[in-house]
Amino acid sequence: MATTPAAMRPASLVANEAVLSAAELALADMLVALEQGHLFEAWAPAGTDDDKKAAFFARVAKLNDSYPGGLEAYITNARVLLSASSANENPMKDVESVQIPIGKSLDYGSPEYDKLESLGLEEVSRACFVLVAGGLGERLGYSGIKLSLPIDIGSMTTYLELYCASILSLQRRCAEPVTIPFVIMTSDDTHLRTVALLESNSNFGMAKGQILVIKQEKVAALISNDAKMAAAGAYELLTKPHGHGDVHMLLHEKGVAQSWLAQGKRWVVFFQDTNGLVFRSMLACLGVSKGLGLDLNSMCIPRIAKQEVGAITKLVYKDGHSVTANTEYNQLGPLLKALGESEGDVADETGFSPYPGNTNQLVAGLECYVKTLEATGGVMDEFVNPKYKDENRVAFKKPTRLECMMQDYAKAMPADSVVGFTTAAPWIGYSPAKNSIEEAIKKVKAGVSAMCPATAEADMYNVTSEIFRRHGCHMGMTQAYKFAGIHVEVGPQLSISPHFALARADLERVLPVPSKVTISTRSALVIEGDGEVVIRELDLDGALTITTSRGARVVIDGLRVRNRSWELKPLDNKEMEAAPEFLRIRGYKVVKHETLELVFAESGEHTVAGDRTVNPKRAAPVVEAASAPAATSDAPMPPSASYRNLTLAALGVGILALGGVVWARSRAKRL
């Protein structure tokens, strides 16, 4: 693009020519040519705020460099999309029919499920994992990064700790020594705190170089249909996130995907930041991808007809081509009606919509993925969603921007790609913490899941309890709670390390005699660390924690525990004001009345048996615990497992004096 002649520069820019470099003047001329001259209107003459002007152009240069084709392409694309939005054009006008894609519905525990999970285990050594984590927890009422949120307040395990442990657990199951790559995409908002969380916890046990953190850049915010860029002050630009679809461009630009393919990897698994259940059904989904030869497999949940969840559909267009991808719920119903379905999206004989619900978790075949990235540069289709003040769709309520979505990779794939889905029941695969208490109450009133921290924690407990029950263990039933207006059902509080049993195939090894395992409703069981734990016989009516180090093998054989256990208690108004954020967003605390704590720091085999009815030191509620600070932008990390163990060791002498902790340190010792 030819630079704008000096005569076209606004007066406020001309008055600063003497203090601007040639590169800065070139950027200024580009902005003027793109009809962004309003950005210079409030500039002071040369000699005033010159450092701020230099910072302005540094930001412009960054925006120009980070978007494919630069700001000229961004503004051009924005004008096309904003024009279509203002005209209220129907993006589905050329769709001729809506069909159900190929796919598989998982039935946990069935012979087919076990076969698919086994197939997934065979493939996991050739898988790579990508976590998109560009958002803060502000939507939840949490000022830290969502990856630092504790999944449950009993163990204080964070989401990132769980994901790292899950990948390491899969890695240990591989027949040959292998390192499974893990990429985390961050943003300006989350990058430094994500890196700090990893560094302060030694990458949660992952090897040096195993985790790659890549940061996406923001894009310019826009204030009008002609794509005028928004200012946030005389020398500042307002920018906004571009969306998690940038992950594909970054993996391409940095050569990551190509490198994986060269290493013999076959699959890329994409997942998001606060779904603790993702690894529970992931292996079976990977098995479906292998079994059906899918180039892209969307991990889905059954979807109630008309539910406010995107749907995986196969759209057939008038020109004959088809696309299997996510269709937003507010587009699906009107589209079906326009095609002759008078009721729109309706349930089939299963009681659910035939179009499964999108969870934004994907398994991509790497060969097709690299081919698509090379053809597209990793650039996904964009959309714009301005909120208009007026019926004429001219004035915006607030600045907007172009966005792209990770799942729209499906729309960029070659026409001969095989695209499908795998559906798993939500209890085994999907329960994110993405809504605040207030939003969750609205969701429930609208007839959909709350998907808030309280329900996410409850579902983490309940999924393990249900898996144990289906294996043959005697598990207490759930009981109803109400926290800050949110109704949850919670059974035994089970916080179990992925190293214990991530796959269904592990259960025979770690719970060899399930009929001899009884856990009451009021019980809490925490198994943490990366040692091996086998529960042959356990009668638990209280709270028990088992902490192991690598190389330790612990056999629970004939252990009977009775104590006052832990209690989930609602926070009253005064406590809500004083509590750390990770409790406030739940509306409750855990009171640890009594706990039997078993810590195995040495390698070797340890067997634990007998009655343990202890009278330990009364534990303080988590809300008051010094080891669980509020997660804020400056200090904010709930303690990791290693930090918790150090805290326990520091307190060990005083607690031991009261008989509250059993330390199992000797090799092959029966306590």
PDB file of C-alpha atoms in Angstrom, residues 86-358:
ATOM      1  CA  SER A  86     -25.475  -3.964   9.873  1.00  0.00           C
ATOM      2  CA  ALA A  87     -27.561  -5.301   6.973  1.00  0.00           C
ATOM      3  CA  ASN A  88     -28.591  -8.228   9.205  1.00  0.00           C
ATOM      4  CA  GLU A  89     -27.569 -10.710   6.530  1.00  0.00           C
ATOM      5  CA  ASN A  90     -28.343 -14.362   7.186  1.00  0.00           C
ATOM      6  CA  PRO A  91     -25.070 -16.348   7.232  1.00  0.00           C
ATOM      7  CA  MET A  92     -27.073 -19.530   6.640  1.00  0.00           C
ATOM      8  CA  LYS A  93     -28.951 -18.372   3.551  1.00  0.00           C
ATOM      9  CA  ASP A  94     -27.146 -20.818   1.249  1.00  0.00           C
ATOM     10  CA  VAL A  95     -27.692 -23.904   3.435  1.00  0.00           C
ATOM     11  CA  GLU A  96     -29.921 -26.487   1.718  1.00  0.00           C
ATOM     12  CA  SER A  97     -30.188 -29.102   4.476  1.00  0.00           C
ATOM     13  CA  VAL A  98     -29.036 -29.902   8.015  1.00  0.00           C
ATOM     14  CA  GLN A  99     -27.877 -33.467   8.619  1.00  0.00           C
ATOM     15  CA  ILE A 100     -26.565 -35.473  11.567  1.00  0.00           C
ATOM     16  CA  PRO A 101     -22.812 -36.089  11.258  1.00  0.00           C
ATOM     17  CA  ILE A 102     -21.159 -39.443  11.774  1.00  0.00           C
ATOM     18  CA  GLY A 103     -20.327 -40.147  15.379  1.00  0.00           C
ATOM     19  CA  LYS A 104     -20.440 -42.413  18.371  1.00  0.00           C
ATOM     20  CA  SER A 105     -22.291 -42.214  21.688  1.00  0.00           C
ATOM     21  CA  LEU A 106     -20.304 -43.607  24.597  1.00  0.00           C
ATOM     22  CA  ASP A 107     -21.926 -45.908  27.146  1.00  0.00           C
ATOM     23  CA  TYR A 108     -19.546 -45.924  30.091  1.00  0.00           C
ATOM     24  CA  GLY A 109     -18.771 -49.443  31.250  1.00  0.00           C
ATOM     25  CA  SER A 110     -20.057 -51.224  28.152  1.00  0.00           C
ATOM     26  CA  PRO A 111     -17.806 -53.658  26.246  1.00  0.00           C
ATOM     27  CA  GLU A 112     -17.677 -51.161  23.386  1.00  0.00           C
ATOM     28  CA  TYR A 113     -16.551 -48.394  25.757  1.00  0.00           C
ATOM     29  CA  ASP A 114     -13.769 -50.580  27.135  1.00  0.00           C
ATOM     30  CA  LYS A 115     -12.649 -51.442  23.600  1.00  0.00           C
ATOM     31  CA  LEU A 116     -12.567 -47.775  22.593  1.00  0.00           C
ATOM     32  CA  GLU A 117     -10.706 -46.767  25.753  1.00  0.00           C
ATOM     33  CA  SER A 118      -8.155 -49.516  25.112  1.00  0.00           C
ATOM     34  CA  LEU A 119      -7.712 -48.250  21.560  1.00  0.00           C
ATOM     35  CA  GLY A 120      -7.229 -44.736  22.943  1.00  0.00           C
ATOM     36  CA  LEU A 121      -4.577 -45.972  25.373  1.00  0.00           C
ATOM     37  CA  GLU A 122      -2.702 -47.493  22.437  1.00  0.00           C
ATOM     38  CA  GLU A 123      -2.743 -44.122  20.670  1.00  0.00           C
ATOM     39  CA  VAL A 124      -2.004 -41.783  23.583  1.00  0.00           C
ATOM     40  CA  SER A 125       1.784 -42.036  23.162  1.00  0.00           C
ATOM     41  CA  ARG A 126       1.281 -40.386  19.772  1.00  0.00           C
ATOM     42  CA  ALA A 127      -0.956 -37.601  21.130  1.00  0.00           C
ATOM     43  CA  CYS A 128      -0.177 -33.979  21.932  1.00  0.00           C
ATOM     44  CA  PHE A 129      -2.261 -31.752  24.205  1.00  0.00           C
ATOM     45  CA  VAL A 130      -3.180 -28.099  23.767  1.00  0.00           C
ATOM     46  CA  LEU A 131      -4.894 -26.050  26.474  1.00  0.00           C
ATOM     47  CA  VAL A 132      -6.421 -22.677  25.578  1.00  0.00           C
ATOM     48  CA  ALA A 133      -6.234 -20.512  28.691  1.00  0.00           C
ATOM     49  CA  GLY A 134      -6.427 -16.877  27.679  1.00  0.00           C
ATOM     50  CA  GLY A 135      -9.108 -15.758  30.118  1.00  0.00           C
ATOM     51  CA  LEU A 136      -9.147 -14.481  33.675  1.00  0.00           C
ATOM     52  CA  GLY A 137     -11.737 -15.619  36.169  1.00  0.00           C
ATOM     53  CA  GLU A 138     -13.496 -12.254  36.298  1.00  0.00           C
ATOM     54  CA  ARG A 139     -16.702 -13.760  34.927  1.00  0.00           C
ATOM     55  CA  LEU A 140     -16.689 -16.005  37.991  1.00  0.00           C
ATOM     56  CA  GLY A 141     -15.897 -13.197  40.422  1.00  0.00           C
ATOM     57  CA  TYR A 142     -12.274 -14.378  40.631  1.00  0.00           C
ATOM     58  CA  SER A 143      -9.450 -11.967  39.848  1.00  0.00           C
ATOM     59  CA  GLY A 144      -6.762 -14.587  39.261  1.00  0.00           C
ATOM     60  CA  ILE A 145      -6.208 -16.862  36.292  1.00  0.00           C
ATOM     61  CA  LYS A 146      -8.711 -19.671  36.055  1.00  0.00           C
ATOM     62  CA  LEU A 147      -5.963 -22.296  35.936  1.00  0.00           C
ATOM     63  CA  SER A 148      -5.027 -21.360  39.517  1.00  0.00           C
ATOM     64  CA  LEU A 149      -8.533 -22.072  40.806  1.00  0.00           C
ATOM     65  CA  PRO A 150      -8.770 -25.046  43.156  1.00  0.00           C
ATOM     66  CA  ILE A 151     -10.966 -27.730  41.658  1.00  0.00           C
ATOM     67  CA  ASP A 152     -12.040 -28.683  45.149  1.00  0.00           C
ATOM     68  CA  ILE A 153     -11.413 -26.974  48.462  1.00  0.00           C
ATOM     69  CA  GLY A 154     -10.677 -30.195  50.293  1.00  0.00           C
ATOM     70  CA  SER A 155      -7.412 -30.975  48.504  1.00  0.00           C
ATOM     71  CA  MET A 156      -6.849 -27.500  46.984  1.00  0.00           C
ATOM     72  CA  THR A 157      -5.676 -29.113  43.742  1.00  0.00           C
ATOM     73  CA  THR A 158      -5.662 -26.500  40.971  1.00  0.00           C
ATOM     74  CA  TYR A 159      -6.947 -27.066  37.466  1.00  0.00           C
ATOM     75  CA  LEU A 160      -3.451 -26.754  36.005  1.00  0.00           C
ATOM     76  CA  GLU A 161      -2.077 -29.232  38.549  1.00  0.00           C
ATOM     77  CA  LEU A 162      -4.789 -31.722  37.594  1.00  0.00           C
ATOM     78  CA  TYR A 163      -4.120 -31.345  33.858  1.00  0.00           C
ATOM     79  CA  CYS A 164      -0.373 -31.841  34.282  1.00  0.00           C
ATOM     80  CA  ALA A 165      -0.923 -34.884  36.517  1.00  0.00           C
ATOM     81  CA  SER A 166      -3.378 -36.354  34.002  1.00  0.00           C
ATOM     82  CA  ILE A 167      -0.928 -36.063  31.119  1.00  0.00           C
ATOM     83  CA  LEU A 168       1.873 -37.521  33.249  1.00  0.00           C
ATOM     84  CA  SER A 169      -0.420 -40.363  34.246  1.00  0.00           C
ATOM     85  CA  LEU A 170      -1.130 -41.131  30.592  1.00  0.00           C
ATOM     86  CA  GLN A 171       2.575 -40.902  29.853  1.00  0.00           C
ATOM     87  CA  ARG A 172       3.348 -43.519  32.504  1.00  0.00           C
ATOM     88  CA  ARG A 173       0.852 -45.892  30.881  1.00  0.00           C
ATOM     89  CA  CYS A 174       2.673 -45.878  27.531  1.00  0.00           C
ATOM     90  CA  ALA A 175       4.427 -49.108  26.575  1.00  0.00           C
ATOM     91  CA  GLU A 176       7.660 -47.290  25.683  1.00  0.00           C
ATOM     92  CA  PRO A 177       9.258 -44.251  27.374  1.00  0.00           C
ATOM     93  CA  VAL A 178       7.754 -41.139  25.822  1.00  0.00           C
ATOM     94  CA  THR A 179       7.296 -37.456  26.525  1.00  0.00           C
ATOM     95  CA  ILE A 180       3.801 -36.191  25.739  1.00  0.00           C
ATOM     96  CA  PRO A 181       3.917 -32.548  24.609  1.00  0.00           C
ATOM     97  CA  PHE A 182       1.719 -29.999  26.390  1.00  0.00           C
ATOM     98  CA  VAL A 183       1.079 -26.526  24.927  1.00  0.00           C
ATOM     99  CA  ILE A 184      -0.721 -23.784  26.831  1.00  0.00           C
ATOM    100  CA  MET A 185      -1.997 -20.743  24.923  1.00  0.00           C
ATOM    101  CA  THR A 186      -2.175 -17.645  27.102  1.00  0.00           C
ATOM    102  CA  SER A 187      -2.993 -13.973  26.557  1.00  0.00           C
ATOM    103  CA  ASP A 188      -1.682 -10.650  27.846  1.00  0.00           C
ATOM    104  CA  ASP A 189      -4.038 -11.115  30.797  1.00  0.00           C
ATOM    105  CA  THR A 190      -2.861 -14.589  31.782  1.00  0.00           C
ATOM    106  CA  HIS A 191       0.647 -15.139  30.438  1.00  0.00           C
ATOM    107  CA  LEU A 192       2.875 -13.971  33.280  1.00  0.00           C
ATOM    108  CA  ARG A 193       0.710 -15.524  35.966  1.00  0.00           C
ATOM    109  CA  THR A 194       0.532 -18.849  34.118  1.00  0.00           C
ATOM    110  CA  VAL A 195       4.319 -18.939  33.781  1.00  0.00           C
ATOM    111  CA  ALA A 196       4.672 -18.000  37.465  1.00  0.00           C
ATOM    112  CA  LEU A 197       2.267 -20.756  38.522  1.00  0.00           C
ATOM    113  CA  LEU A 198       4.294 -23.309  36.576  1.00  0.00           C
ATOM    114  CA  GLU A 199       7.666 -22.067  37.805  1.00  0.00           C
ATOM    115  CA  SER A 200       6.617 -21.910  41.456  1.00  0.00           C
ATOM    116  CA  ASN A 201       5.473 -25.533  41.267  1.00  0.00           C
ATOM    117  CA  SER A 202       8.333 -26.961  39.185  1.00  0.00           C
ATOM    118  CA  ASN A 203       5.980 -27.500  36.251  1.00  0.00           C
ATOM    119  CA  PHE A 204       3.937 -29.844  38.461  1.00  0.00           C
ATOM    120  CA  GLY A 205       6.408 -32.631  37.775  1.00  0.00           C
ATOM    121  CA  MET A 206       6.630 -32.250  34.009  1.00  0.00           C
ATOM    122  CA  ALA A 207      10.053 -32.440  32.379  1.00  0.00           C
ATOM    123  CA  LYS A 208      11.978 -29.397  31.257  1.00  0.00           C
ATOM    124  CA  GLY A 209      10.800 -28.461  27.776  1.00  0.00           C
ATOM    125  CA  GLN A 210       7.680 -30.614  27.974  1.00  0.00           C
ATOM    126  CA  ILE A 211       5.435 -27.571  28.410  1.00  0.00           C
ATOM    127  CA  LEU A 212       5.407 -24.813  25.811  1.00  0.00           C
ATOM    128  CA  VAL A 213       3.565 -21.598  26.689  1.00  0.00           C
ATOM    129  CA  ILE A 214       2.561 -19.474  23.682  1.00  0.00           C
ATOM    130  CA  LYS A 215       0.880 -16.100  23.946  1.00  0.00           C
ATOM    131  CA  GLN A 216      -1.779 -14.724  21.640  1.00  0.00           C
ATOM    132  CA  GLU A 217      -1.999 -10.996  20.965  1.00  0.00           C
ATOM    133  CA  LYS A 218      -5.073  -8.808  21.103  1.00  0.00           C
ATOM    134  CA  VAL A 219      -6.700  -6.923  18.222  1.00  0.00           C
ATOM    135  CA  ALA A 220      -7.967  -3.381  17.859  1.00  0.00           C
ATOM    136  CA  ALA A 221     -11.413  -2.598  19.209  1.00  0.00           C
ATOM    137  CA  LEU A 222     -13.804  -0.863  16.796  1.00  0.00           C
ATOM    138  CA  ILE A 223     -16.452   1.798  17.435  1.00  0.00           C
ATOM    139  CA  SER A 224     -18.391   2.023  14.158  1.00  0.00           C
ATOM    140  CA  ASN A 225     -19.555   0.122  11.092  1.00  0.00           C
ATOM    141  CA  ASP A 226     -16.758   1.712   9.056  1.00  0.00           C
ATOM    142  CA  ALA A 227     -14.246   0.127  11.443  1.00  0.00           C
ATOM    143  CA  LYS A 228     -12.981   3.182  13.253  1.00  0.00           C
ATOM    144  CA  MET A 229     -10.456   2.054  15.869  1.00  0.00           C
ATOM    145  CA  ALA A 230     -11.301   2.814  19.497  1.00  0.00           C
ATOM    146  CA  ALA A 231      -9.047   5.010  21.615  1.00  0.00           C
ATOM    147  CA  ALA A 232      -8.600   4.503  25.355  1.00  0.00           C
ATOM    148  CA  GLY A 233      -7.038   7.926  25.879  1.00  0.00           C
ATOM    149  CA  ALA A 234      -5.112  10.469  23.829  1.00  0.00           C
ATOM    150  CA  TYR A 235      -2.241   8.056  23.184  1.00  0.00           C
ATOM    151  CA  GLU A 236      -3.744   4.661  23.884  1.00  0.00           C
ATOM    152  CA  LEU A 237      -5.636   2.144  21.775  1.00  0.00           C
ATOM    153  CA  LEU A 238      -8.402  -0.034  23.144  1.00  0.00           C
ATOM    154  CA  THR A 239      -7.693  -3.673  22.357  1.00  0.00           C
ATOM    155  CA  LYS A 240      -9.637  -6.874  22.957  1.00  0.00           C
ATOM    156  CA  PRO A 241      -9.006 -10.635  22.725  1.00  0.00           C
ATOM    157  CA  HIS A 242      -9.291 -12.120  19.241  1.00  0.00           C
ATOM    158  CA  GLY A 243     -10.606 -15.477  20.477  1.00  0.00           C
ATOM    159  CA  HIS A 244      -9.165 -18.947  21.020  1.00  0.00           C
ATOM    160  CA  GLY A 245      -9.096 -19.625  17.280  1.00  0.00           C
ATOM    161  CA  ASP A 246      -5.652 -17.963  17.301  1.00  0.00           C
ATOM    162  CA  VAL A 247      -4.215 -21.179  18.717  1.00  0.00           C
ATOM    163  CA  HIS A 248      -4.055 -22.662  15.203  1.00  0.00           C
ATOM    164  CA  MET A 249      -2.137 -19.707  13.789  1.00  0.00           C
ATOM    165  CA  LEU A 250       0.356 -19.790  16.665  1.00  0.00           C
ATOM    166  CA  LEU A 251       0.958 -23.533  16.363  1.00  0.00           C
ATOM    167  CA  HIS A 252       1.633 -22.987  12.654  1.00  0.00           C
ATOM    168  CA  GLU A 253       3.775 -19.857  12.920  1.00  0.00           C
ATOM    169  CA  LYS A 254       6.016 -21.396  15.571  1.00  0.00           C
ATOM    170  CA  GLY A 255       6.352 -24.658  13.642  1.00  0.00           C
ATOM    171  CA  VAL A 256       4.976 -26.677  16.553  1.00  0.00           C
ATOM    172  CA  ALA A 257       2.457 -28.787  14.653  1.00  0.00           C
ATOM    173  CA  GLN A 258       4.937 -29.527  11.868  1.00  0.00           C
ATOM    174  CA  SER A 259       7.527 -30.590  14.456  1.00  0.00           C
ATOM    175  CA  TRP A 260       5.074 -32.958  16.119  1.00  0.00           C
ATOM    176  CA  LEU A 261       4.270 -34.611  12.806  1.00  0.00           C
ATOM    177  CA  ALA A 262       7.964 -35.077  12.103  1.00  0.00           C
ATOM    178  CA  GLN A 263       8.320 -36.789  15.507  1.00  0.00           C
ATOM    179  CA  GLY A 264       5.693 -39.355  14.535  1.00  0.00           C
ATOM    180  CA  LYS A 265       2.821 -37.887  16.541  1.00  0.00           C
ATOM    181  CA  ARG A 266      -0.698 -38.510  15.163  1.00  0.00           C
ATOM    182  CA  TRP A 267      -3.186 -36.558  17.272  1.00  0.00           C
ATOM    183  CA  VAL A 268      -3.743 -33.143  18.827  1.00  0.00           C
ATOM    184  CA  VAL A 269      -6.214 -32.891  21.713  1.00  0.00           C
ATOM    185  CA  PHE A 270      -7.572 -29.388  22.362  1.00  0.00           C
ATOM    186  CA  PHE A 271      -9.307 -28.560  25.639  1.00  0.00           C
ATOM    187  CA  GLN A 272     -10.263 -25.569  27.773  1.00  0.00           C
ATOM    188  CA  ASP A 273      -9.303 -24.282  31.166  1.00  0.00           C
ATOM    189  CA  THR A 274     -11.947 -25.259  33.737  1.00  0.00           C
ATOM    190  CA  ASN A 275     -13.398 -28.634  32.762  1.00  0.00           C
ATOM    191  CA  GLY A 276     -11.912 -31.026  35.271  1.00  0.00           C
ATOM    192  CA  LEU A 277     -13.698 -34.017  33.733  1.00  0.00           C
ATOM    193  CA  VAL A 278     -12.094 -33.744  30.293  1.00  0.00           C
ATOM    194  CA  PHE A 279      -9.620 -36.607  30.774  1.00  0.00           C
ATOM    195  CA  ARG A 280     -12.287 -38.993  32.083  1.00  0.00           C
ATOM    196  CA  SER A 281     -13.734 -39.708  28.637  1.00  0.00           C
ATOM    197  CA  MET A 282     -10.881 -38.436  26.486  1.00  0.00           C
ATOM    198  CA  LEU A 283      -9.259 -41.831  25.978  1.00  0.00           C
ATOM    199  CA  ALA A 284     -12.460 -43.329  24.589  1.00  0.00           C
ATOM    200  CA  CYS A 285     -12.857 -40.299  22.307  1.00  0.00           C
ATOM    201  CA  LEU A 286      -9.338 -40.828  21.046  1.00  0.00           C
ATOM    202  CA  GLY A 287     -10.293 -44.454  20.411  1.00  0.00           C
ATOM    203  CA  VAL A 288     -13.308 -43.305  18.366  1.00  0.00           C
ATOM    204  CA  SER A 289     -11.027 -41.070  16.267  1.00  0.00           C
ATOM    205  CA  LYS A 290      -8.766 -44.017  15.553  1.00  0.00           C
ATOM    206  CA  GLY A 291     -11.597 -46.483  14.972  1.00  0.00           C
ATOM    207  CA  LEU A 292     -13.617 -44.271  12.616  1.00  0.00           C
ATOM    208  CA  GLY A 293     -10.578 -42.706  10.955  1.00  0.00           C
ATOM    209  CA  LEU A 294     -11.691 -39.188  11.912  1.00  0.00           C
ATOM    210  CA  ASP A 295      -9.614 -36.191  10.907  1.00  0.00           C
ATOM    211  CA  LEU A 296     -11.545 -34.179  13.474  1.00  0.00           C
ATOM    212  CA  ASN A 297     -13.605 -35.443  16.390  1.00  0.00           C
ATOM    213  CA  SER A 298     -15.675 -33.061  18.504  1.00  0.00           C
ATOM    214  CA  MET A 299     -16.110 -34.223  22.088  1.00  0.00           C
ATOM    215  CA  CYS A 300     -19.793 -33.609  22.818  1.00  0.00           C
ATOM    216  CA  ILE A 301     -22.563 -34.020  25.376  1.00  0.00           C
ATOM    217  CA  PRO A 302     -26.212 -34.948  24.812  1.00  0.00           C
ATOM    218  CA  ARG A 303     -28.075 -31.745  24.154  1.00  0.00           C
ATOM    219  CA  ILE A 304     -31.647 -30.938  25.124  1.00  0.00           C
ATOM    220  CA  ALA A 305     -33.593 -29.578  22.164  1.00  0.00           C
ATOM    221  CA  LYS A 306     -33.337 -25.773  21.994  1.00  0.00           C
ATOM    222  CA  GLN A 307     -30.728 -25.764  24.773  1.00  0.00           C
ATOM    223  CA  GLU A 308     -28.440 -22.724  24.711  1.00  0.00           C
ATOM    224  CA  VAL A 309     -25.435 -24.773  23.644  1.00  0.00           C
ATOM    225  CA  GLY A 310     -23.846 -24.880  20.204  1.00  0.00           C
ATOM    226  CA  ALA A 311     -24.606 -28.035  18.194  1.00  0.00           C
ATOM    227  CA  ILE A 312     -22.439 -30.164  15.921  1.00  0.00           C
ATOM    228  CA  THR A 313     -24.204 -30.361  12.555  1.00  0.00           C
ATOM    229  CA  LYS A 314     -23.488 -31.264   8.969  1.00  0.00           C
ATOM    230  CA  LEU A 315     -24.577 -28.328   6.807  1.00  0.00           C
ATOM    231  CA  VAL A 316     -25.121 -29.094   3.117  1.00  0.00           C
ATOM    232  CA  TYR A 317     -25.016 -26.028   0.865  1.00  0.00           C
ATOM    233  CA  LYS A 318     -26.801 -25.306  -2.394  1.00  0.00           C
ATOM    234  CA  ASP A 319     -23.581 -25.648  -4.394  1.00  0.00           C
ATOM    235  CA  GLY A 320     -23.167 -29.213  -3.120  1.00  0.00           C
ATOM    236  CA  HIS A 321     -20.365 -28.803  -0.610  1.00  0.00           C
ATOM    237  CA  SER A 322     -20.893 -29.631   3.055  1.00  0.00           C
ATOM    238  CA  VAL A 323     -19.314 -28.625   6.363  1.00  0.00           C
ATOM    239  CA  THR A 324     -19.491 -30.496   9.660  1.00  0.00           C
ATOM    240  CA  ALA A 325     -18.945 -27.947  12.403  1.00  0.00           C
ATOM    241  CA  ASN A 326     -20.475 -26.098  15.312  1.00  0.00           C
ATOM    242  CA  THR A 327     -23.738 -24.246  14.671  1.00  0.00           C
ATOM    243  CA  GLU A 328     -24.785 -21.772  17.334  1.00  0.00           C
ATOM    244  CA  TYR A 329     -28.057 -22.613  19.079  1.00  0.00           C
ATOM    245  CA  ASN A 330     -29.633 -19.278  18.080  1.00  0.00           C
ATOM    246  CA  GLN A 331     -28.954 -20.093  14.418  1.00  0.00           C
ATOM    247  CA  LEU A 332     -29.959 -23.764  14.429  1.00  0.00           C
ATOM    248  CA  GLY A 333     -33.625 -23.341  15.342  1.00  0.00           C
ATOM    249  CA  PRO A 334     -34.422 -20.622  12.779  1.00  0.00           C
ATOM    250  CA  LEU A 335     -32.443 -22.517  10.127  1.00  0.00           C
ATOM    251  CA  LEU A 336     -34.402 -25.733  10.658  1.00  0.00           C
ATOM    252  CA  LYS A 337     -37.696 -23.836  10.530  1.00  0.00           C
ATOM    253  CA  ALA A 338     -36.639 -22.086   7.324  1.00  0.00           C
ATOM    254  CA  LEU A 339     -35.928 -25.518   5.816  1.00  0.00           C
ATOM    255  CA  GLY A 340     -39.420 -26.799   6.609  1.00  0.00           C
ATOM    256  CA  GLU A 341     -39.058 -28.152  10.165  1.00  0.00           C
ATOM    257  CA  SER A 342     -42.011 -26.337  11.738  1.00  0.00           C
ATOM    258  CA  GLU A 343     -40.881 -26.958  15.332  1.00  0.00           C
ATOM    259  CA  GLY A 344     -37.224 -26.331  14.649  1.00  0.00           C
ATOM    260  CA  ASP A 345     -34.876 -28.205  16.952  1.00  0.00           C
ATOM    261  CA  VAL A 346     -36.860 -31.050  18.572  1.00  0.00           C
ATOM    262  CA  ALA A 347     -35.978 -34.160  20.587  1.00  0.00           C
ATOM    263  CA  ASP A 348     -35.705 -37.600  18.987  1.00  0.00           C
ATOM    264  CA  GLU A 349     -36.540 -40.955  20.583  1.00  0.00           C
ATOM    265  CA  THR A 350     -33.661 -40.552  23.065  1.00  0.00           C
ATOM    266  CA  GLY A 351     -35.257 -37.479  24.592  1.00  0.00           C
ATOM    267  CA  PHE A 352     -32.406 -35.276  23.334  1.00  0.00           C
ATOM    268  CA  SER A 353     -31.796 -33.245  20.211  1.00  0.00           C
ATOM    269  CA  PRO A 354     -30.259 -35.336  17.412  1.00  0.00           C
ATOM    270  CA  TYR A 355     -27.589 -32.623  17.156  1.00  0.00           C
ATOM    271  CA  PRO A 356     -25.087 -33.140  20.011  1.00  0.00           C
ATOM    272  CA  GLY A 357     -23.839 -30.301  22.191  1.00  0.00           C
ATOM    273  CA  ASN A 358     -20.449 -28.789  21.450  1.00  0.00           C
TER     274      ASN A 358
END
